[in-house]
Structures are given as structure tokens and as C-alpha cells.
């Protein structure tokens, strides 16, 4: 076989593999929906009362703040859950460790950036607790991302695992 | 008279190429299988590499396992071997660049290379070196004239006849 003459077939085969893979991938994705729809949640009345007193933010708006770096995300779940996966760049202030952990991040939490808290999604009050603690010490730019971690994951947005950034 | 036992590398070469070809093929088929089992995890991984924009990352994640699967099978059976190696080689180049960029950024993240058997590798220099080794094998295959035990060779002999 003449190696140089057969380069054309190499390129053709490569292009064919890429094209077929692309078509198969797109077709399979269209036939089998990949993301599971979340079950309907029964939201406690107490949560609805609490959340009505807070500023909330949708996943879409939070992501646009994420992309232009105009928000700090606070994961208010416990540290083990945070390590398993969290919004990329988010800091971890567990709801029950606010007093101990807040001083570590004091410099990051300024009034010129949104502070977005989140936890396990709709019905989860941990992010509300942390948001309340922040508002009590004078922050006015605090938002609760009500759809939380499940919403972020379902939207396939950037995450990281392990220790804090 | 003493007879020297000399390993003839020229004769061994086709065998070495065969072994490398089949190993590389199996590696890609296994990698593809794991990715196809967990498509959502793959989309998250590609997005997390933070290189492609969202829309392109999703398309890449949908296409990637099939390139690995088709390319891997072609290497194992030796059909369009050089083309398959070339296709997989460019894939490896993209992995190497993506991993290198994220190591450079100091991000600790899942590699998503083999999403199988509960493997949960983090990107790092070991994975970078592994991909470079695979790339070297792929390049060697692209520049190989003849493949032992391959459909390519059978087809070529038929054409000559």
C-alpha cells in the first residue's frame, strides 16, 4: 500500500466517523430524553411563608450572574454534601455554622455583588436561614435560589467537587 | 557452534502493532460504553471542563461516545484502521488540551474518562501522560502500512488479485 496515496482515504474515513457519530448522537438524544423530570414536591406552608419575605432568583438569572461574575454563591448544605458536588466557585457556609464560617468569607461578601444562597431546592429552608443571617448583619443584596442544587444540576450548569475553591 | 538468539524486531513489529491496535480499540470501546451508560454525567463533565460554550458542549457530549465506540470497534477489527486512528488521535488531542488547560487553571474535577466500574478519576498529570501515550500509539497506527489480522489487509489482497 502506498502510504502517501492513501491519505485521502484516511481523511474520508475520519470525516465519516465524525459525521456518523454526530448523527447517531443527536438522534439518540432526541429519541431518549436524558434528563429526568423531577417529581412534584409538596412544599410546606412554613417554607412558603418564609420565602415570601425573601428576594428570590431563578436558575437562569443566577447563571447569568455566574457568567459575568457578578455574584457569590453560598452553598448552605453541610460540608459532606458540598464536597460531593456544588456550584462551581461556590463557598460553603452550612446553615448551622454561620457564626463560625462567616468570618472566613467576610472579604468575599461585599455589597457590590449579589449573594446567592442555595440548598436542596424547593422546600429546603437552609438557604433561607443563611440568607436571613446575612440580612441580619446588614447585607441587602441577598437572594435565595429556590430551585437550588437540583435545579442547577438539571440545567447541566458548571459544578465542581471536593474542597472549597 | 553457538547460535545467538536475536529477537528480530522487524519481524516482531506487525505483532506489536496488532497488540497496540487491539488494546487502543478496547480502551475506547470501554470508555464509550461507560459514557453511553451515563449521558447526563457526561454532559456535566464536558460543561465543567469550561472550554466549549453550553450549546457546543452538549453536542460534543452527545457525539463523543459514538466516535469512541465506532473508532474503537474499527481498530479492533482492523477496518479503516488508519482513518479510525486519525479520528481518535484528534479526539485525544482535544482531551489533552482540555485537561492541560484545567490543570493549569488549578481546577480539581472529574475526568469522566471511564465512567464505569465506579471509577471516578480526577484530572491530573497521570491522566495527561496516559492520554499522550494513547496519542503516540494512534499516531504510530496512522503511519503503519499494513495491519496483521485486519479486514483492511484482506480487502487489499482481494483488490490486488
Short mmCIF file of C-alpha atoms in Angstrom, two decimals:
data_model
loop_
_atom_site.label_atom_id
_atom_site.label_comp_id
_atom_site.label_asym_id
_atom_site.label_seq_id
_atom_site.Cartn_x
_atom_site.Cartn_y
_atom_site.Cartn_z
CA UNK A 1 0.00 0.00 0.00
CA UNK A 2 1.33 3.40 -0.88
CA UNK A 3 1.15 5.39 2.33
CA UNK A 4 1.06 8.81 0.69
CA UNK A 5 -1.61 7.99 -1.86
CA UNK A 6 -3.91 6.60 0.79
CA UNK A 7 -4.04 9.80 2.88
CA UNK A 8 -7.22 10.74 1.08
CA UNK A 9 -8.96 7.62 2.35
CA UNK A 10 -7.71 8.36 5.89
CA UNK A 11 -9.36 11.80 5.81
CA UNK A 12 -12.55 10.40 4.28
CA UNK A 13 -12.84 7.68 6.95
CA UNK A 14 -12.16 10.22 9.73
CA UNK A 15 -14.83 12.58 8.38
CA UNK A 16 -17.25 9.66 8.04
CA UNK A 17 -16.69 8.55 11.65
CA UNK A 18 -17.27 12.10 12.94
CA UNK A 19 -20.37 12.58 10.79
CA UNK A 20 -21.98 9.23 11.66
CA UNK A 21 -21.23 9.75 15.38
CA UNK A 22 -22.76 13.22 15.26
CA UNK A 23 -25.95 11.98 13.57
CA UNK A 24 -26.29 8.92 15.83
CA UNK A 25 -25.64 11.04 18.95
CA UNK A 26 -28.20 13.67 18.04
CA UNK A 27 -30.82 11.06 17.02
CA UNK A 28 -30.39 9.01 20.18
CA UNK A 29 -30.60 12.16 22.28
CA UNK A 30 -33.82 13.13 20.51
CA UNK A 31 -35.38 9.68 20.96
CA UNK A 32 -34.38 9.11 24.58
CA UNK A 33 -34.90 12.15 26.81
CA UNK A 34 -31.82 12.33 29.03
CA UNK A 35 -32.93 14.39 31.98
CA UNK A 36 -35.48 13.01 34.36
CA UNK A 37 -38.34 15.28 35.22
CA UNK A 38 -38.39 15.89 38.98
CA UNK A 39 -41.30 14.59 40.97
CA UNK A 40 -43.84 17.08 42.18
CA UNK A 41 -42.78 18.39 45.53
CA UNK A 42 -45.11 19.05 48.40
CA UNK A 43 -43.90 22.34 49.72
CA UNK A 44 -44.51 23.05 53.41
CA UNK A 45 -46.61 26.12 54.21
CA UNK A 46 -43.96 27.40 56.62
CA UNK A 47 -41.43 27.44 53.79
CA UNK A 48 -43.79 29.41 51.55
CA UNK A 49 -44.25 31.99 54.30
CA UNK A 50 -40.52 32.29 54.86
CA UNK A 51 -39.65 32.51 51.18
CA UNK A 52 -42.29 35.18 50.51
CA UNK A 53 -40.32 37.52 52.74
CA UNK A 54 -37.08 36.94 50.79
CA UNK A 55 -35.70 38.05 47.46
CA UNK A 56 -35.51 35.02 45.22
CA UNK A 57 -33.67 34.33 41.98
CA UNK A 58 -34.26 31.83 39.18
CA UNK A 59 -31.62 29.43 37.85
CA UNK A 60 -31.44 31.38 34.55
CA UNK A 61 -30.80 34.73 36.27
CA UNK A 62 -28.36 33.16 38.71
CA UNK A 63 -26.47 31.61 35.80
CA UNK A 64 -26.25 34.95 34.00
CA UNK A 65 -24.79 36.43 37.23
CA UNK A 66 -22.46 33.44 37.37
CA UNK A 67 -21.18 34.01 33.84
CA UNK A 68 -20.47 37.71 34.32
CA UNK A 69 -19.02 37.05 37.77
CA UNK A 70 -21.42 39.39 39.50
CA UNK A 71 -22.49 37.02 42.25
CA UNK A 72 -21.07 34.96 45.08
CA UNK A 73 -22.79 31.61 45.59
CA UNK A 74 -23.20 30.20 49.08
CA UNK A 75 -23.91 26.51 49.47
CA UNK A 76 -25.77 26.19 52.78
CA UNK A 77 -25.85 22.39 52.89
CA UNK A 78 -23.44 20.53 55.13
CA UNK A 79 -19.80 20.14 54.22
CA UNK A 80 -20.07 16.46 53.20
CA UNK A 81 -22.80 17.24 50.68
CA UNK A 82 -20.86 20.27 49.47
CA UNK A 83 -17.80 18.08 48.83
CA UNK A 84 -19.88 15.64 46.81
CA UNK A 85 -20.71 18.42 44.40
CA UNK A 86 -21.52 22.12 44.38
CA UNK A 87 -21.91 25.06 42.04
CA UNK A 88 -18.50 25.80 40.62
CA UNK A 89 -16.84 28.51 42.70
CA UNK A 90 -19.49 28.42 45.44
CA UNK A 91 -18.36 28.79 49.04
CA UNK A 92 -19.72 26.59 51.80
CA UNK A 93 -21.45 28.11 54.81
CA UNK A 94 -23.59 25.34 56.34
CA UNK A 95 -26.80 26.73 57.88
CA UNK A 96 -25.75 25.66 61.38
CA UNK A 97 -22.20 27.00 61.16
CA UNK A 98 -22.88 30.58 60.12
CA UNK A 99 -21.20 32.19 63.14
CA UNK A 100 -18.03 30.08 62.77
CA UNK A 101 -17.72 30.15 58.96
CA UNK A 102 -18.88 33.65 58.05
CA UNK A 103 -15.63 35.39 59.14
CA UNK A 104 -13.63 33.21 56.69
CA UNK A 105 -15.55 34.64 53.73
CA UNK A 106 -16.25 38.13 55.01
CA UNK A 107 -13.94 39.67 52.38
CA UNK A 108 -15.73 37.92 49.52
CA UNK A 109 -19.18 39.02 50.59
CA UNK A 110 -19.46 42.63 49.56
CA UNK A 111 -22.41 44.80 48.66
CA UNK A 112 -21.33 45.24 45.03
CA UNK A 113 -22.01 41.59 44.18
CA UNK A 114 -25.18 39.57 44.59
CA UNK A 115 -25.03 36.97 47.30
CA UNK A 116 -26.98 33.90 46.19
CA UNK A 117 -27.73 31.14 48.68
CA UNK A 118 -28.92 27.68 47.75
CA UNK A 119 -29.52 24.23 49.20
CA UNK A 120 -31.56 21.15 48.24
CA UNK A 121 -34.11 23.01 46.15
CA UNK A 122 -37.75 23.91 46.57
CA UNK A 123 -38.87 23.29 50.13
CA UNK A 124 -35.36 23.45 51.57
CA UNK A 125 -35.07 26.15 54.22
CA UNK A 126 -31.31 26.01 54.84
CA UNK A 127 -30.58 28.66 52.22
CA UNK A 128 -33.31 30.84 53.72
CA UNK A 129 -31.68 30.52 57.16
CA UNK A 130 -28.28 31.62 55.84
CA UNK A 131 -29.88 34.45 53.84
CA UNK A 132 -31.66 35.65 57.00
CA UNK A 133 -28.40 35.54 58.99
CA UNK A 134 -26.70 37.64 56.30
CA UNK A 135 -29.54 40.15 56.22
CA UNK A 136 -29.44 40.40 60.00
CA UNK A 137 -25.86 41.65 59.85
CA UNK A 138 -26.64 44.24 57.22
CA UNK A 139 -26.47 42.69 53.74
CA UNK A 140 -29.26 43.80 51.43
CA UNK A 141 -28.13 42.05 48.27
CA UNK A 142 -29.03 38.53 49.35
CA UNK A 143 -31.05 36.24 47.07
CA UNK A 144 -32.31 32.70 47.59
CA UNK A 145 -32.03 30.44 44.58
CA UNK A 146 -35.15 28.43 45.36
CA UNK A 147 -34.63 25.70 42.77
CA UNK A 148 -31.30 25.03 44.49
CA UNK A 149 -28.75 22.36 43.71
CA UNK A 150 -31.19 20.01 41.86
CA UNK A 151 -32.25 22.87 39.57
CA UNK A 152 -28.63 23.74 38.80
CA UNK A 153 -27.78 20.10 38.08
CA UNK A 154 -30.84 19.56 35.88
CA UNK A 155 -29.83 22.58 33.82
CA UNK A 156 -26.39 21.00 33.32
CA UNK A 157 -24.56 24.03 34.63
CA UNK A 158 -20.96 24.14 35.88
CA UNK A 159 -20.21 22.27 39.07
CA UNK A 160 -17.15 21.11 40.95
CA UNK A 161 -16.50 18.52 43.57
CA UNK A 162 -14.20 18.36 46.57
CA UNK A 163 -12.81 21.12 48.73
CA UNK A 164 -13.53 24.79 48.51
CA UNK A 165 -12.03 26.94 45.75
CA UNK B 1 28.86 -23.53 17.10
CA UNK B 2 26.98 -21.21 19.40
CA UNK B 3 23.80 -19.82 17.96
CA UNK B 4 22.86 -16.37 19.03
CA UNK B 5 19.28 -15.81 19.94
CA UNK B 6 18.41 -12.49 18.43
CA UNK B 7 14.95 -11.02 18.62
CA UNK B 8 14.15 -9.78 15.19
CA UNK B 9 12.30 -6.52 15.73
CA UNK B 10 11.45 -6.22 12.06
CA UNK B 11 9.52 -9.46 12.34
CA UNK B 12 8.04 -8.55 15.71
CA UNK B 13 6.78 -5.17 14.53
CA UNK B 14 3.46 -6.36 12.99
CA UNK B 15 2.71 -8.27 16.20
CA UNK B 16 3.47 -5.24 18.38
CA UNK B 17 1.28 -3.08 16.14
CA UNK B 18 -1.52 -5.67 16.35
CA UNK B 19 -1.37 -5.73 20.15
CA UNK B 20 -1.31 -1.92 20.41
CA UNK B 21 -4.14 -1.58 17.89
CA UNK B 22 -6.41 -4.02 19.75
CA UNK B 23 -5.57 -2.54 23.17
CA UNK B 24 -6.30 1.01 21.99
CA UNK B 25 -9.55 -0.20 20.41
CA UNK B 26 -10.67 -1.92 23.62
CA UNK B 27 -9.77 1.17 25.69
CA UNK B 28 -12.01 3.35 23.52
CA UNK B 29 -14.90 0.86 23.43
CA UNK B 30 -14.82 0.55 27.24
CA UNK B 31 -14.63 4.34 27.61
CA UNK B 32 -17.53 4.80 25.20
CA UNK B 33 -19.67 2.18 26.95
CA UNK B 34 -19.29 3.95 30.30
CA UNK B 35 -20.17 7.30 28.74
CA UNK B 36 -23.24 5.90 26.98
CA UNK B 37 -24.49 4.46 30.28
CA UNK B 38 -24.36 7.89 31.96
CA UNK B 39 -25.15 10.51 29.32
CA UNK B 40 -26.19 13.18 31.85
CA UNK B 41 -22.96 12.83 33.79
CA UNK B 42 -21.03 13.22 30.54
CA UNK B 43 -22.83 16.46 29.64
CA UNK B 44 -22.00 17.85 33.12
CA UNK B 45 -18.37 16.76 32.74
CA UNK B 46 -17.97 18.42 29.34
CA UNK B 47 -19.61 21.61 30.60
CA UNK B 48 -17.36 21.54 33.66
CA UNK B 49 -14.27 21.46 31.51
CA UNK B 50 -15.39 25.00 30.80
CA UNK B 51 -13.89 25.24 27.32
CA UNK B 52 -16.81 24.93 24.90
CA UNK B 53 -19.89 27.16 25.08
CA UNK B 54 -23.01 25.46 26.50
CA UNK B 55 -24.64 24.51 23.17
CA UNK B 56 -21.44 23.12 21.65
CA UNK B 57 -20.57 21.27 24.88
CA UNK B 58 -23.89 19.40 24.71
CA UNK B 59 -23.36 18.46 21.05
CA UNK B 60 -19.79 17.34 21.83
CA UNK B 61 -21.07 15.21 24.73
CA UNK B 62 -23.68 13.57 22.50
CA UNK B 63 -21.20 12.87 19.69
CA UNK B 64 -18.08 11.91 21.69
CA UNK B 65 -19.09 8.39 22.90
CA UNK B 66 -20.07 7.34 19.38
CA UNK B 67 -16.74 8.46 17.91
CA UNK B 68 -15.03 6.40 20.61
CA UNK B 69 -17.31 3.39 20.08
CA UNK B 70 -17.15 3.36 16.25
CA UNK B 71 -13.42 4.21 16.17
CA UNK B 72 -12.66 1.58 18.82
CA UNK B 73 -14.55 -1.19 17.02
CA UNK B 74 -12.87 -0.26 13.71
CA UNK B 75 -9.45 -0.55 15.40
CA UNK B 76 -10.27 -3.96 16.91
CA UNK B 77 -11.49 -5.47 13.63
CA UNK B 78 -8.90 -3.57 11.60
CA UNK B 79 -11.30 -1.88 9.22
CA UNK B 80 -10.31 1.59 8.04
CA UNK B 81 -7.64 1.35 10.72
CA UNK B 82 -5.60 4.38 9.74
CA UNK B 83 -8.68 6.58 9.40
CA UNK B 84 -10.03 5.41 12.75
CA UNK B 85 -6.65 6.08 14.41
CA UNK B 86 -6.58 9.54 12.86
CA UNK B 87 -10.11 10.29 14.13
CA UNK B 88 -9.30 9.03 17.64
CA UNK B 89 -5.95 10.84 17.58
CA UNK B 90 -7.65 14.21 17.16
CA UNK B 91 -10.06 13.28 19.93
CA UNK B 92 -7.06 12.57 22.18
CA UNK B 93 -5.52 15.91 21.18
CA UNK B 94 -8.73 17.64 22.33
CA UNK B 95 -8.68 15.69 25.65
CA UNK B 96 -5.03 16.57 26.24
CA UNK B 97 -5.64 20.29 25.59
CA UNK B 98 -8.78 20.33 27.78
CA UNK B 99 -7.10 18.51 30.68
CA UNK B 100 -3.95 20.60 30.40
CA UNK B 101 -5.96 23.86 30.47
CA UNK B 102 -7.89 22.75 33.57
CA UNK B 103 -4.79 21.53 35.39
CA UNK B 104 -3.26 24.92 34.60
CA UNK B 105 -6.39 26.65 35.99
CA UNK B 106 -5.95 24.65 39.20
CA UNK B 107 -9.39 23.07 38.97
CA UNK B 108 -9.99 19.78 40.74
CA UNK B 109 -12.59 17.94 38.69
CA UNK B 110 -13.76 14.57 37.47
CA UNK B 111 -12.02 13.40 34.33
CA UNK B 112 -15.08 11.50 33.10
CA UNK B 113 -12.71 9.33 31.07
CA UNK B 114 -14.05 5.91 32.10
CA UNK B 115 -17.42 6.31 33.77
CA UNK B 116 -17.53 2.61 34.57
CA UNK B 117 -16.93 0.26 37.49
CA UNK B 118 -17.40 3.23 39.81
CA UNK B 119 -14.18 4.77 38.50
CA UNK B 120 -14.04 8.39 39.50
CA UNK B 121 -10.71 9.71 38.35
CA UNK B 122 -9.68 13.30 38.92
CA UNK B 123 -7.79 15.11 36.19
CA UNK B 124 -4.06 15.29 36.81
CA UNK B 125 -0.67 14.72 35.24
CA UNK B 126 -1.12 10.90 35.34
CA UNK B 127 -4.18 11.13 33.10
CA UNK B 128 -2.42 13.66 30.88
CA UNK B 129 0.52 11.28 30.42
CA UNK B 130 -1.84 8.35 29.78
CA UNK B 131 -3.60 10.29 27.01
CA UNK B 132 -0.25 11.31 25.49
CA UNK B 133 0.78 7.61 25.41
CA UNK B 134 -2.52 6.73 23.68
CA UNK B 135 -1.90 9.58 21.22
CA UNK B 136 1.57 8.23 20.40
CA UNK B 137 0.03 4.80 19.69
CA UNK B 138 -2.66 6.39 17.49
CA UNK B 139 -0.01 8.34 15.54
CA UNK B 140 2.05 5.15 15.09
CA UNK B 141 -1.04 3.40 13.69
CA UNK B 142 -1.75 6.26 11.27
CA UNK B 143 1.75 5.78 9.84
CA UNK B 144 1.55 1.99 9.61
CA UNK B 145 1.41 0.41 6.15
CA UNK B 146 -0.01 -2.99 6.89
CA UNK B 147 -2.04 -4.43 9.72
CA UNK B 148 -1.81 -8.04 10.75
CA UNK B 149 -5.17 -9.84 11.18
CA UNK B 150 -7.20 -6.98 9.81
CA UNK B 151 -10.08 -6.55 7.39
CA UNK B 152 -8.01 -3.85 5.67
CA UNK B 153 -5.34 -6.38 4.66
CA UNK B 154 -7.94 -8.92 3.44
CA UNK B 155 -9.67 -6.27 1.32
CA UNK B 156 -6.38 -5.03 -0.09
CA UNK B 157 -5.29 -8.53 -1.12
CA UNK B 158 -8.61 -9.04 -2.88
CA UNK B 159 -8.16 -5.78 -4.79
CA UNK B 160 -4.65 -6.76 -5.89
CA UNK B 161 -5.91 -10.14 -7.11
#
